[in-house]
CSV table of C-alpha atoms in Angstrom, one decimal:
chain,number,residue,atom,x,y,z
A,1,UNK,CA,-50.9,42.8,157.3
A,2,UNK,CA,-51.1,38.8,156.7
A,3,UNK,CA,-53.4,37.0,157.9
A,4,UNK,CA,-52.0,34.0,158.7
A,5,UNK,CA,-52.9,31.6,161.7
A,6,UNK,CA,-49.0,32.2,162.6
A,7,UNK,CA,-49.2,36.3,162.4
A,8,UNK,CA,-52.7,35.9,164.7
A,9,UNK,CA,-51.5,33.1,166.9
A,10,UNK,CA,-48.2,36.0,167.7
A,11,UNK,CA,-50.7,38.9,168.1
A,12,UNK,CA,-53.0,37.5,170.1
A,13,UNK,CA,-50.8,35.9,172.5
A,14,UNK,CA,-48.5,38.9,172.6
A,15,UNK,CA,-51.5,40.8,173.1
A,16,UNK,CA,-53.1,38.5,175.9
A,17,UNK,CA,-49.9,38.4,177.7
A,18,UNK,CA,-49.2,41.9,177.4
A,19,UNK,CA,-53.3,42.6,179.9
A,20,UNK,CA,-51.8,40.3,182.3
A,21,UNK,CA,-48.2,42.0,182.7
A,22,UNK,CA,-50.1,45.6,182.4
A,23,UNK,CA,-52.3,44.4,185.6
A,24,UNK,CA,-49.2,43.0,187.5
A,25,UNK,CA,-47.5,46.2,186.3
A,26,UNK,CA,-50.0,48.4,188.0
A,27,UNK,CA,-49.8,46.2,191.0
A,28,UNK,CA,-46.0,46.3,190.7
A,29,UNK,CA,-45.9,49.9,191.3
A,30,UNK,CA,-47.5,50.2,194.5
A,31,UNK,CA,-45.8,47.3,195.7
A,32,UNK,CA,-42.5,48.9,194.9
A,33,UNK,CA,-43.4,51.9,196.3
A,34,UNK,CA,-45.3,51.0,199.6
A,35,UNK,CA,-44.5,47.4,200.7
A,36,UNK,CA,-43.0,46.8,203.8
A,37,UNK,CA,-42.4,43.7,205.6
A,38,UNK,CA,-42.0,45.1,208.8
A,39,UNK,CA,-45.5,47.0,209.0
A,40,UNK,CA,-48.7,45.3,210.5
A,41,UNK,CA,-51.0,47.9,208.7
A,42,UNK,CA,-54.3,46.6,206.2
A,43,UNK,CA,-52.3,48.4,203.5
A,44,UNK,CA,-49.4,45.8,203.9
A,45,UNK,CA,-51.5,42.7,204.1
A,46,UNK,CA,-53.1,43.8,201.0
A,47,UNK,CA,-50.0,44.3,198.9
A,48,UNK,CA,-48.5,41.3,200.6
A,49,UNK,CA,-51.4,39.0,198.7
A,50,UNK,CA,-51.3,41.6,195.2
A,51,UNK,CA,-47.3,40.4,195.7
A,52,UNK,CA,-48.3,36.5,195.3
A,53,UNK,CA,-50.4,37.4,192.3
A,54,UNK,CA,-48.4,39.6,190.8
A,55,UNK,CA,-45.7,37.2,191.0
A,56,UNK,CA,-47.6,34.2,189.8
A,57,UNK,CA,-48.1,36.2,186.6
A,58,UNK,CA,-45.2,37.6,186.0
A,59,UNK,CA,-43.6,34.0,186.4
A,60,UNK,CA,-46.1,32.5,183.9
A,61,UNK,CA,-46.0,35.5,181.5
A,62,UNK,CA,-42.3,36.2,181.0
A,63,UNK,CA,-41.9,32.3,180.9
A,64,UNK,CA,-44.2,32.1,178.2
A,65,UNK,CA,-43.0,35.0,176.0
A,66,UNK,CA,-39.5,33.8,176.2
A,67,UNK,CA,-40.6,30.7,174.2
A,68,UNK,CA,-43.0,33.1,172.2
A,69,UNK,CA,-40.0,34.5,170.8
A,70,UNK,CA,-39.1,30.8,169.1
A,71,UNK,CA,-42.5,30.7,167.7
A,72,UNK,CA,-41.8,34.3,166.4
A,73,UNK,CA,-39.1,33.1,164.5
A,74,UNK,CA,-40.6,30.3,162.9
A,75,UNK,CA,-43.6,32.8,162.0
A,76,UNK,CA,-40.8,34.7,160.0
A,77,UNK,CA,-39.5,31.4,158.7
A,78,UNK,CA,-43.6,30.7,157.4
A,79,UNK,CA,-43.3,34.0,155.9
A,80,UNK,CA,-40.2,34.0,153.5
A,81,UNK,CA,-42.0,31.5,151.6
A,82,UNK,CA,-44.7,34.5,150.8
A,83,UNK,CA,-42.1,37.5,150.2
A,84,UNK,CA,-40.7,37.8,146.7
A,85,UNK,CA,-36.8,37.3,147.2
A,86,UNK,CA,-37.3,36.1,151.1
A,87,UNK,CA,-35.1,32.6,151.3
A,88,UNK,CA,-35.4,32.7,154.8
A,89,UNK,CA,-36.4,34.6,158.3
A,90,UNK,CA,-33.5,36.8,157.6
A,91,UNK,CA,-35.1,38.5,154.2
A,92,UNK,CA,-38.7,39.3,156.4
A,93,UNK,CA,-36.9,41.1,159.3
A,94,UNK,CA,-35.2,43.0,157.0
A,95,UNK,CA,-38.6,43.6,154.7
A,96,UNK,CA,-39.4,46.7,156.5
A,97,UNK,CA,-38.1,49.3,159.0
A,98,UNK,CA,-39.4,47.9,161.9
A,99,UNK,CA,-38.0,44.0,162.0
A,100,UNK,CA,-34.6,44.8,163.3
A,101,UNK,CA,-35.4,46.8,166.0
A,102,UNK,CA,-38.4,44.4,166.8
A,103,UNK,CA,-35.5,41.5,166.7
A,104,UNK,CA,-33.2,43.4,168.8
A,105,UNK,CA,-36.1,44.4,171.4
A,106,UNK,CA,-37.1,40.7,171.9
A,107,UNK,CA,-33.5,39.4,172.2
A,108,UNK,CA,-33.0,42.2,175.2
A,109,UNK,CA,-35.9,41.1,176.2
A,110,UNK,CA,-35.2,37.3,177.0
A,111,UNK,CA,-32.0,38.6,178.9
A,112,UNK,CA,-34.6,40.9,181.0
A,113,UNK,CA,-37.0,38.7,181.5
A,114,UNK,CA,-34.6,36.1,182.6
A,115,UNK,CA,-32.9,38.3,185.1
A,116,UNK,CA,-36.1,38.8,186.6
A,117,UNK,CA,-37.5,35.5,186.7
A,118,UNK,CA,-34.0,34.7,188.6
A,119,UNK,CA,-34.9,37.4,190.9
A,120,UNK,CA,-37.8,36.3,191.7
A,121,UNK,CA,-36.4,32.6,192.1
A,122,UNK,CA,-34.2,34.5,195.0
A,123,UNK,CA,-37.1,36.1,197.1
A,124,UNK,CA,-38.9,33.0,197.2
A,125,UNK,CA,-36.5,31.2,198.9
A,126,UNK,CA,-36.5,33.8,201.4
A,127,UNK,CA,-39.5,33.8,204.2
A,128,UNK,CA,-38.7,37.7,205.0
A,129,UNK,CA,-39.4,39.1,201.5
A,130,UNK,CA,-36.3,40.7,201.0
A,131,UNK,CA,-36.2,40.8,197.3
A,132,UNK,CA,-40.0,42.2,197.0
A,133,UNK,CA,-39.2,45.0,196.7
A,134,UNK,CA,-36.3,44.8,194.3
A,135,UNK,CA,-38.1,42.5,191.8
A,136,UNK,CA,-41.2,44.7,191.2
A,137,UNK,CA,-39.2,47.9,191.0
A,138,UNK,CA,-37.2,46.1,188.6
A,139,UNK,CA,-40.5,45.3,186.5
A,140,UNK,CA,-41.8,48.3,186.6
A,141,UNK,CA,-38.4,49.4,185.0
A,142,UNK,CA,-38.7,46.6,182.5
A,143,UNK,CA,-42.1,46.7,181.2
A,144,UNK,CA,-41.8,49.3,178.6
A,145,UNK,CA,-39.5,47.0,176.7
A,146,UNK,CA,-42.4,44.9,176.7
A,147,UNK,CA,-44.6,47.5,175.0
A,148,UNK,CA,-42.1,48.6,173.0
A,149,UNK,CA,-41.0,45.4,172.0
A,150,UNK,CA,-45.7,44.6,171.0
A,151,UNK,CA,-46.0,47.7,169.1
A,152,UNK,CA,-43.2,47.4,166.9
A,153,UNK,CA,-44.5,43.4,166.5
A,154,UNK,CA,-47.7,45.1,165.5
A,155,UNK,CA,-45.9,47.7,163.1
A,156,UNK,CA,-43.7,45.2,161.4
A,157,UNK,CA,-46.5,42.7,160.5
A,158,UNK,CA,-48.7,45.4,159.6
A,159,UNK,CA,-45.7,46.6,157.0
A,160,UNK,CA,-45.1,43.6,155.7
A,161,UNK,CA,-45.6,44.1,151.8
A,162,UNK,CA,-46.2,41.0,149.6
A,163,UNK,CA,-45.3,43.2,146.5
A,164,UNK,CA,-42.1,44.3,147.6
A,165,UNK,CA,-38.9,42.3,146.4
A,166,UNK,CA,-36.5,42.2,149.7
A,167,UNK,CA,-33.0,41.0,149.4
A,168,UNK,CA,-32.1,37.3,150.2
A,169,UNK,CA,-29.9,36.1,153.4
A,170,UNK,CA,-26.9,35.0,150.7
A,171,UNK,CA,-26.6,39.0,150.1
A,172,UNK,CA,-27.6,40.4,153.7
A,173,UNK,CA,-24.7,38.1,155.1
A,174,UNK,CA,-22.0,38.4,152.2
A,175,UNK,CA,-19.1,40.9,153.3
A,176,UNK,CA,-19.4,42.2,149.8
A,177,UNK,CA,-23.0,43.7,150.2
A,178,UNK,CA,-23.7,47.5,151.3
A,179,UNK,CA,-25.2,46.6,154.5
A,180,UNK,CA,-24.2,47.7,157.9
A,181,UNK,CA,-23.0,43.8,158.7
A,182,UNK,CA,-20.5,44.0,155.7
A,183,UNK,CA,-17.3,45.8,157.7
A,184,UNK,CA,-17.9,43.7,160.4
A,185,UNK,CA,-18.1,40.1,157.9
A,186,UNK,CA,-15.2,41.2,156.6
A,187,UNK,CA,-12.9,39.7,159.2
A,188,UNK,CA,-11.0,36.3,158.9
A,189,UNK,CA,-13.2,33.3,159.4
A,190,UNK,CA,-9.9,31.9,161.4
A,191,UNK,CA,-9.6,35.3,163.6
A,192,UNK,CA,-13.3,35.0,164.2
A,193,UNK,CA,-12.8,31.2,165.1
A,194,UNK,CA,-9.7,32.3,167.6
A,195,UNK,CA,-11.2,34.6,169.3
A,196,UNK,CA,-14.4,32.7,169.9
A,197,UNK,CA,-12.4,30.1,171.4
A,198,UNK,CA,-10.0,32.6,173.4
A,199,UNK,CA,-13.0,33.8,174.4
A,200,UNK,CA,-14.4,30.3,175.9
A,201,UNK,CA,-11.3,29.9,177.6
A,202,UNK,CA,-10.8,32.7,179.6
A,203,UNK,CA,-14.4,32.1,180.6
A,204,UNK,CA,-13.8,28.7,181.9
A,205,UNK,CA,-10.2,30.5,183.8
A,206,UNK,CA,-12.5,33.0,185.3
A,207,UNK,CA,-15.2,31.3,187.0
A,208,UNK,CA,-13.9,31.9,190.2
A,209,UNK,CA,-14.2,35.9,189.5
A,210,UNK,CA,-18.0,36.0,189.3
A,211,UNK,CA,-18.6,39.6,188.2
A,212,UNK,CA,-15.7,39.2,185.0
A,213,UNK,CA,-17.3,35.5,184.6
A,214,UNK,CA,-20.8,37.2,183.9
A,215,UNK,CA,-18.7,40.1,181.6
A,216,UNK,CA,-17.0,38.0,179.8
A,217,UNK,CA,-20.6,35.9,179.1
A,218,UNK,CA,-22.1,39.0,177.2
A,219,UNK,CA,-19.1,39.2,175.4
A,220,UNK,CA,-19.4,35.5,174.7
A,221,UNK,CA,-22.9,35.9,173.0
A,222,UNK,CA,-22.0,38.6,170.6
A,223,UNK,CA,-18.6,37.1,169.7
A,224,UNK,CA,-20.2,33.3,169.3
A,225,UNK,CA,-23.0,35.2,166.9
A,226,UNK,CA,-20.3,36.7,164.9
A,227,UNK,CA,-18.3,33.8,164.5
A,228,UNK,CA,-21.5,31.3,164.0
A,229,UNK,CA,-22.1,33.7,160.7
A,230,UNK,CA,-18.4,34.1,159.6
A,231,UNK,CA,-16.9,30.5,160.4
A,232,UNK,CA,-19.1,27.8,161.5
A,233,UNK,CA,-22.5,28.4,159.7
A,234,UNK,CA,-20.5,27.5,156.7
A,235,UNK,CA,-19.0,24.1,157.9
A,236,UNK,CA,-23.1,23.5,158.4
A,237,UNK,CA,-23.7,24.5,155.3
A,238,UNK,CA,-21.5,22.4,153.4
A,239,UNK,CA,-20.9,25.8,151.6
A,240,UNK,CA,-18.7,28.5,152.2
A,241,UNK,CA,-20.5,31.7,150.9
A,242,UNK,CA,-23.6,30.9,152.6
A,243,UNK,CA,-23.5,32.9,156.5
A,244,UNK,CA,-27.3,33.0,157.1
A,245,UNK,CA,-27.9,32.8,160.9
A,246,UNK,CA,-31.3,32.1,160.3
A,247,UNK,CA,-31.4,29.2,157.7
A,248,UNK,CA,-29.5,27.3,160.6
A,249,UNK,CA,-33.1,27.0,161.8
A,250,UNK,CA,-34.6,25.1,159.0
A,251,UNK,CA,-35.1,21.7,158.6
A,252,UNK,CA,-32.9,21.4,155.9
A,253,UNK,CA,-30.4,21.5,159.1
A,254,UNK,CA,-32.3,19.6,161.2
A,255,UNK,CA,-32.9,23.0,163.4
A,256,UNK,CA,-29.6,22.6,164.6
A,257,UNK,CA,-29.8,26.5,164.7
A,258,UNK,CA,-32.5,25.9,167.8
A,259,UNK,CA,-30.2,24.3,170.1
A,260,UNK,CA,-27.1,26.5,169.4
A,261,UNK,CA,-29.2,29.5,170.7
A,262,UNK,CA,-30.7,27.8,173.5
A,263,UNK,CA,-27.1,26.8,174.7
A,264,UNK,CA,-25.9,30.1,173.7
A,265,UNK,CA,-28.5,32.0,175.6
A,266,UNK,CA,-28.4,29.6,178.3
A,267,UNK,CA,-24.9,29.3,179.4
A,268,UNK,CA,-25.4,33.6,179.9
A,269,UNK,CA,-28.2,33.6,181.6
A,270,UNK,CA,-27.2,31.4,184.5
A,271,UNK,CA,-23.5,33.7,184.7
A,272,UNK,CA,-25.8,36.4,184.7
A,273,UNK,CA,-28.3,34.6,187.4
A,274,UNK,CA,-24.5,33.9,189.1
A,275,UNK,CA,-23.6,37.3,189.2
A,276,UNK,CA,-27.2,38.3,190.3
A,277,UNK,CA,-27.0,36.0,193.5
A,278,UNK,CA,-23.3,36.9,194.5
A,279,UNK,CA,-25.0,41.1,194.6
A,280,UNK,CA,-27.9,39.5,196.6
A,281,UNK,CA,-25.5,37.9,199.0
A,282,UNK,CA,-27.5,34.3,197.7
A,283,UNK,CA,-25.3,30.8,197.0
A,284,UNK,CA,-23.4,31.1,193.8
A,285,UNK,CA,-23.4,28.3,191.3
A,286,UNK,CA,-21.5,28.6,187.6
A,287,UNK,CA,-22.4,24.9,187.2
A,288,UNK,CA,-25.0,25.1,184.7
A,289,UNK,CA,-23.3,28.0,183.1
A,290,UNK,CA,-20.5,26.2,182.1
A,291,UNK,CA,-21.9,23.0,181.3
A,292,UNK,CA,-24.0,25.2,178.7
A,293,UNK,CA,-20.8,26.6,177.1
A,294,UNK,CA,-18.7,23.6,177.1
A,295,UNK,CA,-21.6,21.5,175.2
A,296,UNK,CA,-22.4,24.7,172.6
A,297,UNK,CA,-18.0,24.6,171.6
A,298,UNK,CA,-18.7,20.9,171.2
A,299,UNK,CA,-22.0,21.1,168.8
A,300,UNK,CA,-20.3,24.6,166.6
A,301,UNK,CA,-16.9,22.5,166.4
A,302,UNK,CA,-18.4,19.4,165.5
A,303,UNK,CA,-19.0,20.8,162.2
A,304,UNK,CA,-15.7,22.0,160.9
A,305,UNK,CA,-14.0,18.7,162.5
A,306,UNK,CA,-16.4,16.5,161.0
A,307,UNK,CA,-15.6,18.2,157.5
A,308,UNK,CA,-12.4,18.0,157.4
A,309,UNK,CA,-12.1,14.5,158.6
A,310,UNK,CA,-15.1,13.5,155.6
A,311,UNK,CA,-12.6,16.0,152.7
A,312,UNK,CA,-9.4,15.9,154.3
A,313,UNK,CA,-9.2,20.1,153.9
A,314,UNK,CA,-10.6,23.2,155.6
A,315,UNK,CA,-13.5,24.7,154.0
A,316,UNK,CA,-12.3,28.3,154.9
């Protein structure tokens, strides 16, 4: 394992957040099981006050490790500049075994955390508790991801391997390589491009349709990843064989690749928070949702615009 202030920094924290979600999980259980509102018994005004802990934690620790997960990334960033062959985060999470699953853990992750925290945001406006319930039995549901998602951080730093020469993002992300990416790479930069923006639009026709708006928003994040790495990363770039998803977080680009996620991410959490509240029977708002999506097609087509305007031709 390094031991680097970043690699301890992500432990500890991890590991610190981890006691307090294990306590609230605990708490979380009986609450699930036994709470209810309409009871008068010692047992009720006892898990009526665990409730207003456990919540307080939970709020503060999923908060936090949905940030965490930035830092994380930026660890992996500090660490390509130790790994023979590493260019970027993309060369450590594919150093060892563990780094893909630990990156596909924390991404579900966010999108869990997120639905809960929005869950939670519902029962509190409520003075008869009627989400209590729901929220802690959703936890309890939830919090193996979070262990899963610590001990495989704990497993992929401790198999990190200065020695070992890992491949570079320019050969992860070219559709030439052997990797499991490569079939998918292989599509047209200008289909990819289409279908992002087909996709945009019929999620701008649908909000009305809460339940397809909220579909169509999942579908959004894996089609806006895929075209991000076949069409638009290299309008960033300046370059059109280099794809990396990860260098887009660099100061080289001004960590443009920061703000693409966050709207990315953002825009689907609040259709999923939308779709949450119209099954709770809450107020539904795709406001923020779509102000999200409409500013992240402005930033990705920026690029592409703004080169052919500066060279007078398309790049791809």
């Amino acid at each position: 394992m390094f031991i680097l202030p970043e690699v301890l920094i992500n432990l500890f924290l991890d590991s610190l957040l981890n006691v307090f979600l294990f306590i609230a999980w605990i708490a979380g259980i009986r609450i699930a099981l036994f709470f209810d509102i309409n009871s008068d018994t010692p047992l009720q005004y006892s898990l009526l006050r665990q409730s207003y802990l456990a919540s307080t934690i939970l709020k503060f620790a999923l908060s936090f490790k949905i940030f965490l997960l930035f830092y994380l990334i930026y660890t992996l960033d500090k660490l390509s500049n130790l790994i023979p062959g590493a260019m970027c985060a993309a060369g450590v999470v594919s150093s060892n075994e563990y780094g893909v699953w630990l990156m596909a853990i924390k991404i579900l992750n966010i999108y869990l955390f997120a639905s809960w925290l929005a869950l939670n945001s519902f029962d509190m406006r409520r003075k008869d508790y009627g989400f209590t319930k729901k929220k802690f039995a959703f936890f309890v549901v939830i919090f193996p991801f979070v262990a899963a998602a610590w001990a495989l951080e704990f497993l992929f730093f401790n198999g990190l391997d200065v020695s070992k020469i890992v491949s570079c993002c320019g050969v992860l992300f070219s559709p030439l390589s052997n990797s499991s990416l490569s079939s998918i790479l292989r599509i047209d930069p200008k289909i990819a491009a289409l279908i992002f923006y087909t996709t945009f639009v019929a999620i701008v026709l649908s909000f009305r349709r809460i339940y397809l708006f909220a579909f169509l928003h999942v579908v959004f994040v894996l089609v806006g990843l895929l075209s991000i790495i076949v069409f638009f990363s290299p309008y960033i770039y300046e370059l059109p064989t280099h794809r990396c998803p990860f260098c887009l977080l660099q100061k080289e680009y001004y960590y443009v690749g920061y703000l693409i996620y966050a709207l990315l991410f953002l825009g689907s959490f609040y259709a999923i928070k939308a779709a949450i509240a119209k099954a709770l029977g809450e107020s539904v708002s795709v406001k923020f949702a779509l102000a999200f999506d409409i500013v992240l097609v402005m930033v990705l087509s920026y690029y592409p615009l703004i080169y052919y305007y500066k060279n007078g031709i398309w790049l791809l």
